[in-house]
mmCIF file of N, CA and C in Angstrom:
data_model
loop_
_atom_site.group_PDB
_atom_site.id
_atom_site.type_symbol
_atom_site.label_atom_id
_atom_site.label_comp_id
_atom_site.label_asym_id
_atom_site.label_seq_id
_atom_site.Cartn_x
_atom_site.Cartn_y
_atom_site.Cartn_z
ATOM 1 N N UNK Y 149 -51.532 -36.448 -31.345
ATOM 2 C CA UNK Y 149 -52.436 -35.321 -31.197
ATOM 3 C C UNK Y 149 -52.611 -34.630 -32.550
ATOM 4 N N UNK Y 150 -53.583 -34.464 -32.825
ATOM 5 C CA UNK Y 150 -54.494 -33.734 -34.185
ATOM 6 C C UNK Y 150 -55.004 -32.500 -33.919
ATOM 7 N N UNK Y 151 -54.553 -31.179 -34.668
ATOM 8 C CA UNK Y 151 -55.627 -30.076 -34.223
ATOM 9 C C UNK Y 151 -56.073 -29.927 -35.737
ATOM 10 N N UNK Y 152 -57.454 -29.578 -35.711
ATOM 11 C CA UNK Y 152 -58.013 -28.980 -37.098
ATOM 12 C C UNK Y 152 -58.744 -27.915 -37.182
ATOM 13 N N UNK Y 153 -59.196 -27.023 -37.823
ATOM 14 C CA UNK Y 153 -59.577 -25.671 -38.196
ATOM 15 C C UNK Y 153 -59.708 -25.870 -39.598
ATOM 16 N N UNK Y 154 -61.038 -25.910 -39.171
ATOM 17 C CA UNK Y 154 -62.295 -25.561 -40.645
ATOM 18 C C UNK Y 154 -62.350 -24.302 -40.989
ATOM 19 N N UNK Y 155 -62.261 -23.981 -42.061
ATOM 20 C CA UNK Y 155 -62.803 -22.920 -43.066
ATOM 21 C C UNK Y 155 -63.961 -22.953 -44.051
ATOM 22 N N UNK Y 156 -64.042 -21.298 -44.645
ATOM 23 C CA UNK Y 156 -64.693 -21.450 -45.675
ATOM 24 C C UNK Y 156 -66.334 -21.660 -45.745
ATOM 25 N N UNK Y 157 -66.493 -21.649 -44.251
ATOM 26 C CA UNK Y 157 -68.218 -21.327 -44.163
ATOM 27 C C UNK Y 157 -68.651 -20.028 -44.921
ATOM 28 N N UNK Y 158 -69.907 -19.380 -44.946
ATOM 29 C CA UNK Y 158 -70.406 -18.200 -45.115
ATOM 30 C C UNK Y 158 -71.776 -17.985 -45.464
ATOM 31 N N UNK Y 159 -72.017 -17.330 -46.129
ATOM 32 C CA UNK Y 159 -73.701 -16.943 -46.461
ATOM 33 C C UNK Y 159 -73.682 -17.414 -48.034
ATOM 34 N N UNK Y 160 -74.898 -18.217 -48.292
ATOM 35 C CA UNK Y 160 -74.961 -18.613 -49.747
ATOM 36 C C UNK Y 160 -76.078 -18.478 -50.001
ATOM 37 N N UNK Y 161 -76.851 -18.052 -51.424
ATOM 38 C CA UNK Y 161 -77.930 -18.432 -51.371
ATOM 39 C C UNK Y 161 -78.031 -19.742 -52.050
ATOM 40 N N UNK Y 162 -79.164 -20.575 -52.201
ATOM 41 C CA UNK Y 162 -79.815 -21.692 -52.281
ATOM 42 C C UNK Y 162 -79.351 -21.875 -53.904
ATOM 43 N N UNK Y 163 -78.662 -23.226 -54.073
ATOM 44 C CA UNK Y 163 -78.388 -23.328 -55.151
ATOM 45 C C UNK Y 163 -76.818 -23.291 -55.702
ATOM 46 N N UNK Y 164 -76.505 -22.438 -54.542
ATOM 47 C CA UNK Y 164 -74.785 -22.176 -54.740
ATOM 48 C C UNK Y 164 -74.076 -23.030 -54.203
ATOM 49 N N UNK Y 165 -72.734 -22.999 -54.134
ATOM 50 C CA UNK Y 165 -71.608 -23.811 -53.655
ATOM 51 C C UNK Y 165 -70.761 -22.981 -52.486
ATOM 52 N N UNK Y 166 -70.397 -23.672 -51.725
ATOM 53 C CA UNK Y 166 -69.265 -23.384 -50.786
ATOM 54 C C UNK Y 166 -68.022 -25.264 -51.054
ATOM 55 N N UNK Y 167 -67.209 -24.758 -50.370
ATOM 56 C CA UNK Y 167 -66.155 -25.722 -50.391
ATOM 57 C C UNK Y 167 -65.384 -25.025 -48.923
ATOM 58 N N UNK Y 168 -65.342 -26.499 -48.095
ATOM 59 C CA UNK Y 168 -65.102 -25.980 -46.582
ATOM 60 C C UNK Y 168 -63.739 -27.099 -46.613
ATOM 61 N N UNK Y 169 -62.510 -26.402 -45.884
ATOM 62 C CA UNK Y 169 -60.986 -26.930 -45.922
ATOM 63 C C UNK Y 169 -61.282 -27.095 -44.239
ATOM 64 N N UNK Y 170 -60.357 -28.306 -44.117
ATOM 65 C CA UNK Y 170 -60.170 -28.843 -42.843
ATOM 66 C C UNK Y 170 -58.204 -28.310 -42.129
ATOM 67 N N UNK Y 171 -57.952 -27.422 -41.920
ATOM 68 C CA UNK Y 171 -56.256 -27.819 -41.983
ATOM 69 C C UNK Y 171 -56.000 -28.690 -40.529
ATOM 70 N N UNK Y 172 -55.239 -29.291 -40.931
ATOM 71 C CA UNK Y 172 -54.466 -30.243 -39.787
ATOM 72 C C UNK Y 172 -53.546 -29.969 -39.629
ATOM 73 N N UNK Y 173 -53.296 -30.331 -38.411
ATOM 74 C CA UNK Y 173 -51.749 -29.962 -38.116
ATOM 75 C C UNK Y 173 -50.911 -31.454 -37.381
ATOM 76 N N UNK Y 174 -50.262 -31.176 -37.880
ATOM 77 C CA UNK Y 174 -49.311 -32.838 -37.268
ATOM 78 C C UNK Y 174 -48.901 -33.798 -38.796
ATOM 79 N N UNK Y 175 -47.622 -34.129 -38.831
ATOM 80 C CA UNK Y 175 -47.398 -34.675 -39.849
ATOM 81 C C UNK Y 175 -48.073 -36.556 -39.717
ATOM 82 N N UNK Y 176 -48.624 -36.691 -39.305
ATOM 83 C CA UNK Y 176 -49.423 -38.438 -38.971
ATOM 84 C C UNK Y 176 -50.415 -37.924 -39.636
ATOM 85 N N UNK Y 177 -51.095 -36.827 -39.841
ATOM 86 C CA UNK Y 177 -52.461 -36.519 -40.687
ATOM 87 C C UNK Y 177 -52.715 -37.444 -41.747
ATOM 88 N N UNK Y 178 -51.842 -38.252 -42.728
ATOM 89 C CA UNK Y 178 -51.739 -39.480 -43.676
ATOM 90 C C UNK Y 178 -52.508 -40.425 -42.674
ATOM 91 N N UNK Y 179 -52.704 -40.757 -41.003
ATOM 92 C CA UNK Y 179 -52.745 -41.835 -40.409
ATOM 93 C C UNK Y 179 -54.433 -41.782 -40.156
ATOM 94 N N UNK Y 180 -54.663 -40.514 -40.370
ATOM 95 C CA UNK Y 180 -56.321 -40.613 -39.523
ATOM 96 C C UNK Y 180 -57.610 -40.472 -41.015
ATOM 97 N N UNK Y 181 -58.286 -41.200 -40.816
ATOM 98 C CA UNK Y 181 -59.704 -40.973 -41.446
ATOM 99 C C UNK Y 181 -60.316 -39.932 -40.874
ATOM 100 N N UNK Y 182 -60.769 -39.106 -41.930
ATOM 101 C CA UNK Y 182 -61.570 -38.247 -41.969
ATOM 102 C C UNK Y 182 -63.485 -38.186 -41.795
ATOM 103 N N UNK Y 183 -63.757 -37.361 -41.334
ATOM 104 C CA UNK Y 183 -65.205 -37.031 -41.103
ATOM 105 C C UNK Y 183 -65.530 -35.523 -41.273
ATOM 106 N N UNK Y 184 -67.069 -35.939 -42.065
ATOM 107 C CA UNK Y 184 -67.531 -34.225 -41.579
ATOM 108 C C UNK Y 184 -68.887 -34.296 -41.364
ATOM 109 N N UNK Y 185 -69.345 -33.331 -40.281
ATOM 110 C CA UNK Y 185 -70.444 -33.454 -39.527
ATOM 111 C C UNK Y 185 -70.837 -32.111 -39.338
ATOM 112 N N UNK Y 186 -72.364 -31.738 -39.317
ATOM 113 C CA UNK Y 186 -73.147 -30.381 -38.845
ATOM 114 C C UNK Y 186 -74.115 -31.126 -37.824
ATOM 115 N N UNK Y 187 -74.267 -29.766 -37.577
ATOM 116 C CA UNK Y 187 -75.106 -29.760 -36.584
ATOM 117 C C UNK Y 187 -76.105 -27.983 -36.737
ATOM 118 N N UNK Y 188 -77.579 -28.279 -36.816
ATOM 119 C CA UNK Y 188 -78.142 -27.563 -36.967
ATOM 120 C C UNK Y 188 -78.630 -26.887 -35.493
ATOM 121 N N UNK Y 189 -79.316 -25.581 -35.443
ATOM 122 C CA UNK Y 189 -80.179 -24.819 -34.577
ATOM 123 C C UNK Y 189 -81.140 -26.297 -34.025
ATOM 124 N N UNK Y 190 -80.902 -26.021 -32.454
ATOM 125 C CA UNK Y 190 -82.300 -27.086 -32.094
ATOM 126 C C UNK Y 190 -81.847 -28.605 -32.711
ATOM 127 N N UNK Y 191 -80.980 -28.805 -33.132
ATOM 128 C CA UNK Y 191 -81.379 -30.641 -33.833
ATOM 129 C C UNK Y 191 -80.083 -31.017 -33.302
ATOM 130 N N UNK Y 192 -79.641 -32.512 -33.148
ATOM 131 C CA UNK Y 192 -78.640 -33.533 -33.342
ATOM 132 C C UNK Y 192 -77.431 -33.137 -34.233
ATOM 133 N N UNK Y 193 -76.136 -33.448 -33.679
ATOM 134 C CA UNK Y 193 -75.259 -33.345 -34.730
ATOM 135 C C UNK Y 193 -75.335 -34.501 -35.356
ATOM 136 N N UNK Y 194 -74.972 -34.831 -36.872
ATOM 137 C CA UNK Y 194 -75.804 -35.574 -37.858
ATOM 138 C C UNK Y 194 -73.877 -35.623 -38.866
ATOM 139 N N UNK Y 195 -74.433 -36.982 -39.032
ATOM 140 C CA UNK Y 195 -73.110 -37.229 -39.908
ATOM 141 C C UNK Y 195 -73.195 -36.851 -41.484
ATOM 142 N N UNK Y 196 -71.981 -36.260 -42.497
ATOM 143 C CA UNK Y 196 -72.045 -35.698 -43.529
ATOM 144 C C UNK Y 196 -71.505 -36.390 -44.370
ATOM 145 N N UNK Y 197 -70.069 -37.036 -44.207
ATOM 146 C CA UNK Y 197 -69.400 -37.427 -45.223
ATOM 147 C C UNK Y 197 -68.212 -38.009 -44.331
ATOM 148 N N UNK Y 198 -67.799 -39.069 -45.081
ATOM 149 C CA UNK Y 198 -66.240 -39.682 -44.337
ATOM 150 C C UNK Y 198 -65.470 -40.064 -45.728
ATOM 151 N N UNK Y 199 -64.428 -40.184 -45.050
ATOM 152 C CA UNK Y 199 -63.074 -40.675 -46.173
ATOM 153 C C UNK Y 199 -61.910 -41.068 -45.512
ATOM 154 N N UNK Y 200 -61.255 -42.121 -45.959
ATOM 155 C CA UNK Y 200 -60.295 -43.293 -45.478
ATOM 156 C C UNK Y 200 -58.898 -42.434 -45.452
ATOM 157 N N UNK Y 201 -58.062 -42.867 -44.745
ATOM 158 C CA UNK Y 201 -56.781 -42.497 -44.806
ATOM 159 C C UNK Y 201 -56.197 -42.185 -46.434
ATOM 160 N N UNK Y 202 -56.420 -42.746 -46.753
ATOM 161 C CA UNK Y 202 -55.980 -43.141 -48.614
ATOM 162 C C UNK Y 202 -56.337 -42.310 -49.379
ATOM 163 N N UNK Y 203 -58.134 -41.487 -49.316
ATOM 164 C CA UNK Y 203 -58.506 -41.298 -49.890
ATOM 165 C C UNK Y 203 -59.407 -42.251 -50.756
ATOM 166 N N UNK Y 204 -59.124 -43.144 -50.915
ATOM 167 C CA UNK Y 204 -60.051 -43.606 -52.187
ATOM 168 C C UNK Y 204 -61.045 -44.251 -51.242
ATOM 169 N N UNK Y 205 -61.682 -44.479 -50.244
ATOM 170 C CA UNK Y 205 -63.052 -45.123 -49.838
ATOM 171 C C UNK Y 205 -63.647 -43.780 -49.212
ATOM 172 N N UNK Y 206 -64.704 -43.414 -49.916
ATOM 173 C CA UNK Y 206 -65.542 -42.284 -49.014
ATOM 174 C C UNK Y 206 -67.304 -42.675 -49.161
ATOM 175 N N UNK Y 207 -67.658 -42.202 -47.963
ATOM 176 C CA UNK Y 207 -68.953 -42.412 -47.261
ATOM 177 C C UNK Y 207 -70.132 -41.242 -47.433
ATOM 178 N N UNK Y 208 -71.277 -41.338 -47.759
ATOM 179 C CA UNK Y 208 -71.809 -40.081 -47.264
ATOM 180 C C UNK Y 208 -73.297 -40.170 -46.960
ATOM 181 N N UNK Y 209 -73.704 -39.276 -46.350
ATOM 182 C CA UNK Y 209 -75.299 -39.313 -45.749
ATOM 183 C C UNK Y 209 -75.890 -39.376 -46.795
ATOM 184 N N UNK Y 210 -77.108 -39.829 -47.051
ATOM 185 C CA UNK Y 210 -78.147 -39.916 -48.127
ATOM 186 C C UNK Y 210 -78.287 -38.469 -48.116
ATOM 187 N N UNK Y 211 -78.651 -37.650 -47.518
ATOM 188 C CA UNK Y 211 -79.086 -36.238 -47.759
ATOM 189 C C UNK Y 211 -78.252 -35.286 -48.337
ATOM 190 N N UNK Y 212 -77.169 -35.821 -49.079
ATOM 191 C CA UNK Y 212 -76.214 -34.811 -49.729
ATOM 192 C C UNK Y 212 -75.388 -35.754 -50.976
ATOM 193 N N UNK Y 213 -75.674 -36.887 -50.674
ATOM 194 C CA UNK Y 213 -75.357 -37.591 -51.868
ATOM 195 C C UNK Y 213 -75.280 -37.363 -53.420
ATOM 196 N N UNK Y 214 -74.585 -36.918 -54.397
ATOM 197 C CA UNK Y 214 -74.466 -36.613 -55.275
ATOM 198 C C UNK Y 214 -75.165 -34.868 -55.355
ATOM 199 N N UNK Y 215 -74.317 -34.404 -54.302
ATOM 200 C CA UNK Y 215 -74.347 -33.092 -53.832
ATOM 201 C C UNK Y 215 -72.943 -32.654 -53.197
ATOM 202 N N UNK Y 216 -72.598 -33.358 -52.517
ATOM 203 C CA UNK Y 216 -71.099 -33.243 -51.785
ATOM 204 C C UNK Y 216 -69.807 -34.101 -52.313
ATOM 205 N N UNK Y 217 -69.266 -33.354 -52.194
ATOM 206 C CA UNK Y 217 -67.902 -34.316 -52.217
ATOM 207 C C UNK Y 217 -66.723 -34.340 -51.249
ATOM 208 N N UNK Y 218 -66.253 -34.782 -50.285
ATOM 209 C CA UNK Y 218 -65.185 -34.771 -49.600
ATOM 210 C C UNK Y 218 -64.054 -35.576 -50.348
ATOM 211 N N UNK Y 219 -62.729 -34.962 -49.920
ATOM 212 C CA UNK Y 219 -61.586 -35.290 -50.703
ATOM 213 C C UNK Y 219 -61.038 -35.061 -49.466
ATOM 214 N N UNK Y 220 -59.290 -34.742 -49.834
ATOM 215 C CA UNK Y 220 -58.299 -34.636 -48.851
ATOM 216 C C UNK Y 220 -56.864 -34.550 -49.400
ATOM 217 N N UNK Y 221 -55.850 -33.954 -49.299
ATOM 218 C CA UNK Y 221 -54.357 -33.727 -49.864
ATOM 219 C C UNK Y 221 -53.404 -34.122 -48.522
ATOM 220 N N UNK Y 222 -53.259 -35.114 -48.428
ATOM 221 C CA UNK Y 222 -52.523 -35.479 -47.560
ATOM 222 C C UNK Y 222 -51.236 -34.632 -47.695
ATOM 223 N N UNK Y 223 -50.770 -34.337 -48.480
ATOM 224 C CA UNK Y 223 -49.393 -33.572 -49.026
ATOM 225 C C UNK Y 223 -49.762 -32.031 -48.408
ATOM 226 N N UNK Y 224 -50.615 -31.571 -48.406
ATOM 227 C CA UNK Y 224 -50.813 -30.218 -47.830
ATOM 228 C C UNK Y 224 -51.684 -30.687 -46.096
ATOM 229 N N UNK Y 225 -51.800 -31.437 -45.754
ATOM 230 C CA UNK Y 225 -52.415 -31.816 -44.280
ATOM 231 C C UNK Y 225 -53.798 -31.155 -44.425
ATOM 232 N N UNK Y 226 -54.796 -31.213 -45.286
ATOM 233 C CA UNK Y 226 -55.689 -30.844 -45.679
ATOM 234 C C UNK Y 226 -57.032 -31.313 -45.914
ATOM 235 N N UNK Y 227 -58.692 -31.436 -45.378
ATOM 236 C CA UNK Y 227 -59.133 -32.129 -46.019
ATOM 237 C C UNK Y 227 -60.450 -30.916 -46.318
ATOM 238 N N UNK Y 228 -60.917 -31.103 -47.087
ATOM 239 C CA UNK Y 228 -62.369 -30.440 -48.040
ATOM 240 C C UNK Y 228 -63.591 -31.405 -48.406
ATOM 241 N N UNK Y 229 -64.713 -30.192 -47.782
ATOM 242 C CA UNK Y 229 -66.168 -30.534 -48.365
ATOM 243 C C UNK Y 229 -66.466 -29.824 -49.617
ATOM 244 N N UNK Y 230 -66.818 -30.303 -50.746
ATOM 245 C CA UNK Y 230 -67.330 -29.218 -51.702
ATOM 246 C C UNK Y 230 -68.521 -29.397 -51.758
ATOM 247 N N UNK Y 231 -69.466 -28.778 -51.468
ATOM 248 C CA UNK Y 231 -70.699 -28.543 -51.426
ATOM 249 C C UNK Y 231 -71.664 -27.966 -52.488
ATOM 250 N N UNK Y 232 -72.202 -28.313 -53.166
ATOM 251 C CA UNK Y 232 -72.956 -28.110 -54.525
ATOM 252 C C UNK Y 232 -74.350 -28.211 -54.025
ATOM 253 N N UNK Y 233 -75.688 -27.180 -54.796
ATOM 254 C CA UNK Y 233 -76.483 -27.553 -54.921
ATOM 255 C C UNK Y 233 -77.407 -26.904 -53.330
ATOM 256 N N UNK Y 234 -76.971 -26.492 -52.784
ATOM 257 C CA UNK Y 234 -76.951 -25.987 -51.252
ATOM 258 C C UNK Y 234 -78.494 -25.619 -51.248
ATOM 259 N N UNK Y 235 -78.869 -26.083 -50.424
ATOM 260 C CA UNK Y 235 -80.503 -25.797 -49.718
ATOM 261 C C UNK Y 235 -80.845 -25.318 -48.281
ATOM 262 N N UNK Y 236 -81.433 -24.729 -48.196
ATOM 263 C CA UNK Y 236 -81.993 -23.924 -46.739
ATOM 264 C C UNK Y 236 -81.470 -25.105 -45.924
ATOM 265 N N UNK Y 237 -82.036 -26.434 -46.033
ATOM 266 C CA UNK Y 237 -81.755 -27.693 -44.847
ATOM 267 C C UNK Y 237 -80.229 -27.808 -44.516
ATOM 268 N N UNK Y 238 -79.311 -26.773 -45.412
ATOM 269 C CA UNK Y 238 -77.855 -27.610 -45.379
ATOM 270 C C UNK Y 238 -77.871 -26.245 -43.856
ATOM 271 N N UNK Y 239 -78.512 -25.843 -44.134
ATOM 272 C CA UNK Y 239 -77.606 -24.172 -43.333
ATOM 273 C C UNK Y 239 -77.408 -25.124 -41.565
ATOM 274 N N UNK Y 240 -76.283 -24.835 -41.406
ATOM 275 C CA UNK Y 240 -75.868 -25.588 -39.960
ATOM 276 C C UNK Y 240 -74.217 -25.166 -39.543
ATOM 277 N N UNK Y 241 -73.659 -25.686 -38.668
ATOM 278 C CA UNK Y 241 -72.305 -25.866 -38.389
ATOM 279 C C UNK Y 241 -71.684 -26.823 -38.645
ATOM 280 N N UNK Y 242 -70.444 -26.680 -39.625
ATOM 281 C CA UNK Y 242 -69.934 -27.701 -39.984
ATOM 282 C C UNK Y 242 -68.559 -28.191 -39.184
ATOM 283 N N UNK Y 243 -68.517 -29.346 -38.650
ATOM 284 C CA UNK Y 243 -67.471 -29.986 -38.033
ATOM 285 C C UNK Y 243 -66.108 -30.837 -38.547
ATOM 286 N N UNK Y 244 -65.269 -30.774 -38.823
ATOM 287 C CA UNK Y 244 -64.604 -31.674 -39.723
ATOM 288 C C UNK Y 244 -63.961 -32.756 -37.868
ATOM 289 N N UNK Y 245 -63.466 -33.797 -38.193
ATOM 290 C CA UNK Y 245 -63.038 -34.957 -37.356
ATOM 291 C C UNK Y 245 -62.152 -35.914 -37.916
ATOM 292 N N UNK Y 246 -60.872 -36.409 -36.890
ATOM 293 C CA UNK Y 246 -60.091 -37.208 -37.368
ATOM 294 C C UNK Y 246 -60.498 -38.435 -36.222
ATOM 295 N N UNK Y 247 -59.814 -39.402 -37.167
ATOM 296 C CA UNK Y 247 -59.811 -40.354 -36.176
ATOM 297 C C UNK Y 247 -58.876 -41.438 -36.336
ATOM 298 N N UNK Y 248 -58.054 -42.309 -35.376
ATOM 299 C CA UNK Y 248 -56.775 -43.300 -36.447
ATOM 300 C C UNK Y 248 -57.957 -44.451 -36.820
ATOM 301 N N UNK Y 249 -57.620 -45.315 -37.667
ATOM 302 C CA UNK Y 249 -58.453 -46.359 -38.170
ATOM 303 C C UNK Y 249 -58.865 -46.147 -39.066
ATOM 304 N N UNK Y 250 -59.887 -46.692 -39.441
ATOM 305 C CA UNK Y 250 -61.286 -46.894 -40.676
ATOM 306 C C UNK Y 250 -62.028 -45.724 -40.651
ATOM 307 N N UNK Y 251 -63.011 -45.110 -41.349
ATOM 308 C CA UNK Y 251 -63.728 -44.434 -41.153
ATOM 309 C C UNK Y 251 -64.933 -44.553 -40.571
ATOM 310 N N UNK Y 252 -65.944 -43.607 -40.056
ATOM 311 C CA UNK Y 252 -66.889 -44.226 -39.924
ATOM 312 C C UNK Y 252 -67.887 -43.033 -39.875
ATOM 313 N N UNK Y 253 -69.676 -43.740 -39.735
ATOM 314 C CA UNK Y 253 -70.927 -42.767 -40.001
ATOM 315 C C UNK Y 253 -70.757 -42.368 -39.049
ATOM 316 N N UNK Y 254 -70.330 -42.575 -37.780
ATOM 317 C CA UNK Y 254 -70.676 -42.534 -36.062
ATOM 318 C C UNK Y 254 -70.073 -41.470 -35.763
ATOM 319 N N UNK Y 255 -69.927 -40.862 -34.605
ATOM 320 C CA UNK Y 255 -69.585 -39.694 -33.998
ATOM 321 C C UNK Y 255 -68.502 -40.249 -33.256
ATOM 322 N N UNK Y 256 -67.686 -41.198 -33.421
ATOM 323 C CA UNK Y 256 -66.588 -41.862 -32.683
ATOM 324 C C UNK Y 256 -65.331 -41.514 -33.389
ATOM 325 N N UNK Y 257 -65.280 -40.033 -33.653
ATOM 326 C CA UNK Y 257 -63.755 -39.326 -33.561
ATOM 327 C C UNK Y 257 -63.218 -38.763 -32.736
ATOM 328 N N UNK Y 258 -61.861 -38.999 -32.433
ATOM 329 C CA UNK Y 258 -60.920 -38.863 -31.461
ATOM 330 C C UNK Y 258 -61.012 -36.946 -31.627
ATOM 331 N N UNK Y 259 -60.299 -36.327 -32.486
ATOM 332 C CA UNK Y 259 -60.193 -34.938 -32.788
ATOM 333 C C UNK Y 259 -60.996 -34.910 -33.265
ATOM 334 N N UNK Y 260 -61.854 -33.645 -33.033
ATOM 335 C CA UNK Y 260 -62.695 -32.094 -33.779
ATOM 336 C C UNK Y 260 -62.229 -30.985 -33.829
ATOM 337 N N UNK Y 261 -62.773 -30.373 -35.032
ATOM 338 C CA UNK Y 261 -62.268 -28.356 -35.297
ATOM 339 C C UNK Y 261 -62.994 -27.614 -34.294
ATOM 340 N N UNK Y 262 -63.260 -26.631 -34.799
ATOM 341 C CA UNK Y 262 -64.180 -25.715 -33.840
ATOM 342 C C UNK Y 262 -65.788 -25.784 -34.433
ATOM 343 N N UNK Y 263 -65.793 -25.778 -35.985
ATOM 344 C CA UNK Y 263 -66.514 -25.625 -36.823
ATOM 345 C C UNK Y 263 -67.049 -24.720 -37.623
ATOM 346 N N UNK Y 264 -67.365 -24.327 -38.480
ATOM 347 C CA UNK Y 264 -68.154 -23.300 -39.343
ATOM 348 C C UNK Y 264 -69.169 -23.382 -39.468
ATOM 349 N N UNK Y 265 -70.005 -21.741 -39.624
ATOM 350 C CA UNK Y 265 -70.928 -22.087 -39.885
ATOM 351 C C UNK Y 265 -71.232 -21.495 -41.307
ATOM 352 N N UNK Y 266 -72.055 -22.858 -41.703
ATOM 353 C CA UNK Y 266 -72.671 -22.474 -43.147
ATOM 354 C C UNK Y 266 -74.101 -21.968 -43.231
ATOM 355 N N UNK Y 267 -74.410 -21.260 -43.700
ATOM 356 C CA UNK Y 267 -75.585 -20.422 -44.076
ATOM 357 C C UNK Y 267 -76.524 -20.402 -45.422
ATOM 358 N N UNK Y 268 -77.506 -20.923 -45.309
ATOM 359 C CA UNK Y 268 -77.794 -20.862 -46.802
ATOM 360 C C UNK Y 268 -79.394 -20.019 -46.573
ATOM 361 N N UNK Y 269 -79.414 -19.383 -47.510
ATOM 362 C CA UNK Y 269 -80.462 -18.150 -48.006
ATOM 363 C C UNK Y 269 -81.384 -18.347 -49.026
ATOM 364 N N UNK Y 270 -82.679 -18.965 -48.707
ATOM 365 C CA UNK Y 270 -83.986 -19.420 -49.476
ATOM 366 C C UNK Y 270 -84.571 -18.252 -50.093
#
């Protein structure tokens, strides 16, 4: 069992950065791949970014690509979006997700947070 609690949402305007922390709880947190996912007003929750148990294989949506970065500190049970570059389209709720295995684009994680919401100001 995995619980997580996202942080670090808030109000930005367009152009700025946020950086959103995932904490986990459970020492197996080394065992699960990571995900992060929003979901906007009215639309689909929509995949953001993934990353492997390890760290070193990470995934991300074309729409934030060399805009985001997800990482993770296994040593602190921890994982982070840093978000650069932020546009009206990002403003949504952000979800972080574990899952044991591989990572993946799909919505096929075992655990979710509650989520944050991020805000961005045009």
């Amino acid at each position: 069992q995995v619980q997580l609690v996202e942080s670090g949402g808030g109000l930005v305007q367009a152009g700025g950065s946020l950086r959103l922390s995932c904490a986990a709880s459970g020492r197996t947190f080394s065992s699960y791949a990571m995900g992060w996912f929003r979901q906007a007003p009215g639309k689909e929750r929509e995949f953001v970014a993934a990353i492997s148990k390890s760290g070193r294989t990470t995934y991300y949506a074309d729409s934030v690509k060399g805009r985001f970065t997800i990482s993770r500190d296994n040593a602190k049970i921890t994982g982070y979006l840093q978000m650069n570059s932020l546009s009206a389209e990002d403003t949504a709720v952000y979800y972080c997700a574990a899952k044991p295995g591989l990572p993946t684009t799909r919505g096929e994680y075992d655990y979710w947070g509650q989520g944050t919401q991020v805000t961005v100001s045009s």
